[in-house]
Coordinates of N, CA and C in Angstrom, one line a residue:
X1 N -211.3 -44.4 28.0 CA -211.5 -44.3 29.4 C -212.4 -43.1 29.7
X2 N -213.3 -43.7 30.6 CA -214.5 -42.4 31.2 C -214.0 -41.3 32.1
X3 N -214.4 -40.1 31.8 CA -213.4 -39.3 33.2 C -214.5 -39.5 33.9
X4 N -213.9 -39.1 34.9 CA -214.7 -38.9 36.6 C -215.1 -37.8 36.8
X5 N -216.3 -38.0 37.4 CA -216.9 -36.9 37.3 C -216.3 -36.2 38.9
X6 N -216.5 -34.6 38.4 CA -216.0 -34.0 39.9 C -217.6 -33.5 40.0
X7 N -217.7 -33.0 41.4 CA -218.6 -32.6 42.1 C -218.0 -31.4 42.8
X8 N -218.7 -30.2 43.3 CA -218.5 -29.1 44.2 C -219.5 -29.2 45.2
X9 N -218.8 -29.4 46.6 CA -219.5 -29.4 48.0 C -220.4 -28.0 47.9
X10 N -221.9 -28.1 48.1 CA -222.5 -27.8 48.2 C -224.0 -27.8 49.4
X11 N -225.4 -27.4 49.1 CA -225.9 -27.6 50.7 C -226.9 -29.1 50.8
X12 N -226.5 -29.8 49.6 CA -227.0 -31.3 49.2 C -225.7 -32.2 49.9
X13 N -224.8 -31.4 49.8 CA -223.3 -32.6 50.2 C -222.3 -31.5 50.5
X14 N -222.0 -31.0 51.7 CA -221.7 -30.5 52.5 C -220.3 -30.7 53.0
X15 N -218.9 -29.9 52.6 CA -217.9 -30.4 53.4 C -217.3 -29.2 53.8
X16 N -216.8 -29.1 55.1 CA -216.5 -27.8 56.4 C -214.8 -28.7 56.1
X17 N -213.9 -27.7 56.2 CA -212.5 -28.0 57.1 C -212.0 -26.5 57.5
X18 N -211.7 -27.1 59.1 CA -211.3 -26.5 60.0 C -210.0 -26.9 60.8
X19 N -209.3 -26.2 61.0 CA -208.2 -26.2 62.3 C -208.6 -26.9 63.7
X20 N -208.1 -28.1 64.4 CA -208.6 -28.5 65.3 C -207.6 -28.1 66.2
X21 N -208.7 -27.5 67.4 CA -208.0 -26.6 68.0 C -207.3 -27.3 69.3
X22 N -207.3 -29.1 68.9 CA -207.0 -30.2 70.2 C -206.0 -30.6 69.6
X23 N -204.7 -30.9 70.1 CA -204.1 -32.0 70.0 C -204.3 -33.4 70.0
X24 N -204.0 -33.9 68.4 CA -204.4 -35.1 67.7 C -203.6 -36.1 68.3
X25 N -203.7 -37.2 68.2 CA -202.5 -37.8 68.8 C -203.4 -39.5 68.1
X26 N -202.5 -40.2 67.1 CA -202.5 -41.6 66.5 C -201.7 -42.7 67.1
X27 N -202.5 -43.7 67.5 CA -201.6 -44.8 68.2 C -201.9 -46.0 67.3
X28 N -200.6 -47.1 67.5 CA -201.2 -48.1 67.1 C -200.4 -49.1 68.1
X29 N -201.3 -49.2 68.6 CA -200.7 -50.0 70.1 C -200.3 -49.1 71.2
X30 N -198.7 -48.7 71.5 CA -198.0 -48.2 72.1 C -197.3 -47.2 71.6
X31 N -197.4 -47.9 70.1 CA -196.5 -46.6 69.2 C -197.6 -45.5 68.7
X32 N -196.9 -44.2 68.8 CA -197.3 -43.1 68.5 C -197.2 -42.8 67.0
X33 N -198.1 -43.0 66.1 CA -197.7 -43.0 64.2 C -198.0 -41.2 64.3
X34 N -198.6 -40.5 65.0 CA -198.4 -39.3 64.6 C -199.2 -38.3 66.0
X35 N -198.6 -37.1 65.5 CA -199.0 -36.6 67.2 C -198.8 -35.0 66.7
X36 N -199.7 -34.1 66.5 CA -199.8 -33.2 65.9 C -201.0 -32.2 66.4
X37 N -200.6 -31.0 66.6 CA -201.0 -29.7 67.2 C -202.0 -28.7 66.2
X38 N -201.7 -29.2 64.9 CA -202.0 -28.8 63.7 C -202.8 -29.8 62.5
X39 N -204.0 -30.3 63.3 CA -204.7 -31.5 62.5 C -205.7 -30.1 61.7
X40 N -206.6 -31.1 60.9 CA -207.6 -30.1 60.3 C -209.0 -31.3 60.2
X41 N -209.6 -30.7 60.6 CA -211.3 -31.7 60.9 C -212.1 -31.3 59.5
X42 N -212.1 -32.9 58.7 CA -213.2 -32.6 58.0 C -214.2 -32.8 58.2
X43 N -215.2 -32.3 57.8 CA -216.8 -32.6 58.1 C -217.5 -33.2 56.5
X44 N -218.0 -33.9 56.4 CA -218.9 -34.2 55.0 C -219.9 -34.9 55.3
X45 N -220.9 -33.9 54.5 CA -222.5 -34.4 54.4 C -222.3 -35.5 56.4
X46 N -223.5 -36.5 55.9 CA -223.6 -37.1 57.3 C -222.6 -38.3 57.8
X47 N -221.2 -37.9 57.1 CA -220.5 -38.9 58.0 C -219.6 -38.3 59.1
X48 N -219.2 -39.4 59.8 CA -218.2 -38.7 61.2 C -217.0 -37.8 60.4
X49 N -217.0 -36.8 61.4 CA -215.4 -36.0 61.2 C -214.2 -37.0 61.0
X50 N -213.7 -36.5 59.9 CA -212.1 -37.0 60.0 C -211.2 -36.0 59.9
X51 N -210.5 -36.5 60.8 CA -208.7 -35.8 61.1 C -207.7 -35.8 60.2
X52 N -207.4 -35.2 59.6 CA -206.3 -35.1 58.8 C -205.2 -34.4 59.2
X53 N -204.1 -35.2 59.1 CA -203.0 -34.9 60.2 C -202.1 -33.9 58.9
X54 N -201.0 -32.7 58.9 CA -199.9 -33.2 58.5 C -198.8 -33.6 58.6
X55 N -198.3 -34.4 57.3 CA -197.0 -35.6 57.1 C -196.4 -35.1 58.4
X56 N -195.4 -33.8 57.8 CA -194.7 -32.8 59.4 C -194.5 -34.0 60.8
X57 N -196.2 -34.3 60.6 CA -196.4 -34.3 62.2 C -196.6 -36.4 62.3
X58 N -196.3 -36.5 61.0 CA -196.5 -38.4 61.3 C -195.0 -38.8 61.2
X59 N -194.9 -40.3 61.7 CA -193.5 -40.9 61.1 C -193.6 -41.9 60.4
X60 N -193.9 -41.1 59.2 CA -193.4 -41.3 58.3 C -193.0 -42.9 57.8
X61 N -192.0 -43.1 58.7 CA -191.1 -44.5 58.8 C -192.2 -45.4 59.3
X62 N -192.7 -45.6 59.5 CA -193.7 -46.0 59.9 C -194.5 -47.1 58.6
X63 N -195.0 -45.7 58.1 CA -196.0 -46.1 57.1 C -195.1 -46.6 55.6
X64 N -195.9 -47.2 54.7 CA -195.2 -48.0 53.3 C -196.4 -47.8 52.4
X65 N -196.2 -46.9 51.5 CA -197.2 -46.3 50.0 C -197.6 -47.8 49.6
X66 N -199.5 -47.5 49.5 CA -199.2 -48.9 48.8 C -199.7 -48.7 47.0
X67 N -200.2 -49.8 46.6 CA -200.3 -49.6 45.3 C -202.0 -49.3 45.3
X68 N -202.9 -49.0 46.2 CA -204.2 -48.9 46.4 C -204.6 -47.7 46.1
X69 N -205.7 -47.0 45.5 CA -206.4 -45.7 45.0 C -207.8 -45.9 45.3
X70 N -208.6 -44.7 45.0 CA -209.5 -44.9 45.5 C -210.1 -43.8 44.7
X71 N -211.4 -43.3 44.5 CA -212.1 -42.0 44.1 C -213.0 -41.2 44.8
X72 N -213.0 -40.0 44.9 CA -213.9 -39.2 45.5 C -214.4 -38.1 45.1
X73 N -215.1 -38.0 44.3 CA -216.2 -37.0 43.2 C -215.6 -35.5 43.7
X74 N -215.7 -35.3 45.3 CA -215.6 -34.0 46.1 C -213.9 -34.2 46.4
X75 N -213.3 -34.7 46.5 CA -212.0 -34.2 47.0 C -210.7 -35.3 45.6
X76 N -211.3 -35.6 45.0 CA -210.4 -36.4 44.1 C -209.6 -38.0 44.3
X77 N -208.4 -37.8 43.9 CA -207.9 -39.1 43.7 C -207.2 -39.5 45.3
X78 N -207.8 -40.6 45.8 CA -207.0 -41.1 46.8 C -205.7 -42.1 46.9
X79 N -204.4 -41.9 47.7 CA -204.0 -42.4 47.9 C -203.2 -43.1 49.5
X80 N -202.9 -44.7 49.1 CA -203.0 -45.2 50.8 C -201.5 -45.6 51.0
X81 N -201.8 -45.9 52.5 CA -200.5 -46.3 53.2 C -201.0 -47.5 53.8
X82 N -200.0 -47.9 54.3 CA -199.4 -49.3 55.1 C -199.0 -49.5 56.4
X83 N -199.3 -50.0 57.5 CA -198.3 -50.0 58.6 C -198.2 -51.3 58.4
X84 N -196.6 -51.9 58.3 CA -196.9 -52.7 58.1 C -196.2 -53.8 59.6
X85 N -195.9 -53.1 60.2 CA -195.9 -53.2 61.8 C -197.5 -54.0 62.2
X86 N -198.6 -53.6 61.7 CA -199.9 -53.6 62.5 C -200.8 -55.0 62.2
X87 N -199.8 -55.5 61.3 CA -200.6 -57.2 60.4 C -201.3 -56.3 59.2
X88 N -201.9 -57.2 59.4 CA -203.0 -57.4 57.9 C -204.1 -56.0 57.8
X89 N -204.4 -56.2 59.1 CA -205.5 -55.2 59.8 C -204.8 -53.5 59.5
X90 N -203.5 -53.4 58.9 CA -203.4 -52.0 58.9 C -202.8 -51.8 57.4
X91 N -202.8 -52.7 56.6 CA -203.0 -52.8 55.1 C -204.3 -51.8 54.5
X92 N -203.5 -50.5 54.2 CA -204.6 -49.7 53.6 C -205.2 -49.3 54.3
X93 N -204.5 -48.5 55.7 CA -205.4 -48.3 56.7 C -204.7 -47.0 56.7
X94 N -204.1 -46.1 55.7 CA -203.8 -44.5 56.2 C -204.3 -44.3 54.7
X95 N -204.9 -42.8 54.6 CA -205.2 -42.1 53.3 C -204.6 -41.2 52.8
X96 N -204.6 -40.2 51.6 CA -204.6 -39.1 51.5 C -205.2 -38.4 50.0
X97 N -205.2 -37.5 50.1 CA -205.2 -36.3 48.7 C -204.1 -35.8 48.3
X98 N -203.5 -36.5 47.5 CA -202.0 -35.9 47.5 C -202.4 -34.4 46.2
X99 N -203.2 -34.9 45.6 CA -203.8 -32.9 44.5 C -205.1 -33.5 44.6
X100 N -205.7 -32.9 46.0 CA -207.2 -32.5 46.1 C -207.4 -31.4 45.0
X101 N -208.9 -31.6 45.3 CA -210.2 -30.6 44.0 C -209.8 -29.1 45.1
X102 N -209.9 -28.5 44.0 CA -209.7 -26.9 44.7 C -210.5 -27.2 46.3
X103 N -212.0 -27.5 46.2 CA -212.5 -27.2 47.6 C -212.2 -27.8 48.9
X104 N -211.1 -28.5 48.8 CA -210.5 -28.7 49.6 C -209.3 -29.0 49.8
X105 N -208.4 -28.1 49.1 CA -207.4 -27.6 48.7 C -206.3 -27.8 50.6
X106 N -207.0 -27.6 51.5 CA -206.1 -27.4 52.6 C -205.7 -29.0 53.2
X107 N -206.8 -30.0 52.5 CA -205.7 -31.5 52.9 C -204.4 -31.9 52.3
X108 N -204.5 -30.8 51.3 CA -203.0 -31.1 50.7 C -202.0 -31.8 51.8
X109 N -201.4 -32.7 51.4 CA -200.0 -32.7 52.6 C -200.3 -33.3 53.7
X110 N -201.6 -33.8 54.2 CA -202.0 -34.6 55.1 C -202.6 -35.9 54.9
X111 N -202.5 -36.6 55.7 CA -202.9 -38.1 55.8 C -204.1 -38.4 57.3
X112 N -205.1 -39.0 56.6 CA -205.9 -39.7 57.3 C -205.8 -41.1 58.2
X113 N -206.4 -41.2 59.0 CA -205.9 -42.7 59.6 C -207.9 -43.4 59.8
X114 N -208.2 -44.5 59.6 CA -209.2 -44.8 59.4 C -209.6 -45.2 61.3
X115 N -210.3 -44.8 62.1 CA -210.6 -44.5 62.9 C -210.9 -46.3 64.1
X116 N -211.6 -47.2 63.2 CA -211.6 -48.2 63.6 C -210.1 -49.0 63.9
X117 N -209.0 -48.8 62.9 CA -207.5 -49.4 63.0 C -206.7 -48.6 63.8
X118 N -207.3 -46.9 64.6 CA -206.2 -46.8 65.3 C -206.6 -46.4 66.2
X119 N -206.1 -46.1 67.3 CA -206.7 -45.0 68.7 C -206.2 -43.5 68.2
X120 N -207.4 -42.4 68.3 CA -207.2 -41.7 67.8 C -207.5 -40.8 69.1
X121 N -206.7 -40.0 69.5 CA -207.3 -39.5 70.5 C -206.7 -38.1 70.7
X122 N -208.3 -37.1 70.7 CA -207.7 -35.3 70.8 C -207.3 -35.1 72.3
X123 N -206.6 -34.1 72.5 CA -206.3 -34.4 73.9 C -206.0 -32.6 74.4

């Protein structure tokens, strides 16, 4: 097996995380999957910000670990969740880093929600 190569964010590929200083707030429909004071905004190279909530602040009950992974050179091994409340459409629709790469050592413990499957709204 080939290892994966890691990468360090640098000024070719760029990643910022910060404290968002809004209240986050995840819907899926009516229901509230997570609602948190304490998100952290990533920024990388030229894609949109994402929110990364922490666990703390989701329910949990909600979501179902799936058996899905994923790779990311800059932040490592991905792993996903399920609502499985939401159909089909929310299969593999939450993320995380459960042992990110040192340089982004602060998503530890947080989960992503993919932006198109939920209402994501700072408030």
């Amino acid at each position: 097996m080939l290892d994966k190569p890691v990468k360090i964010p640098g000024p070719d590929h760029p990643i910022t995380i910060a404290p968002n200083p809004s209240r986050v707030v995840v819907r899926l429909g009516k229901v509230t999957v997570a609602d948190s004071r304490n998100a952290l905004t990533l920024r990388e190279a030229s894609y949109p910000p994402v929110q990364y909530i922490p666990r703390a602040d989701i329910d949990m009950a909600l979501l179902q670990r799936t058996d899905h992974a994923s790779y990311c050179p800059y932040k490592g091994e991905a792993s996903y969740f399920s609502v499985p409340s939401g159909g089909e459409r929310h299969i593999n629709a939450v993320w995380s880093y459960e042992t990110p790469y040192g340089a982004v050592a602060p998503i530890r413990d947080h989960l992503a929600f993919y932006p198109d499957r939920f209402d994501i709204a700072e408030v």
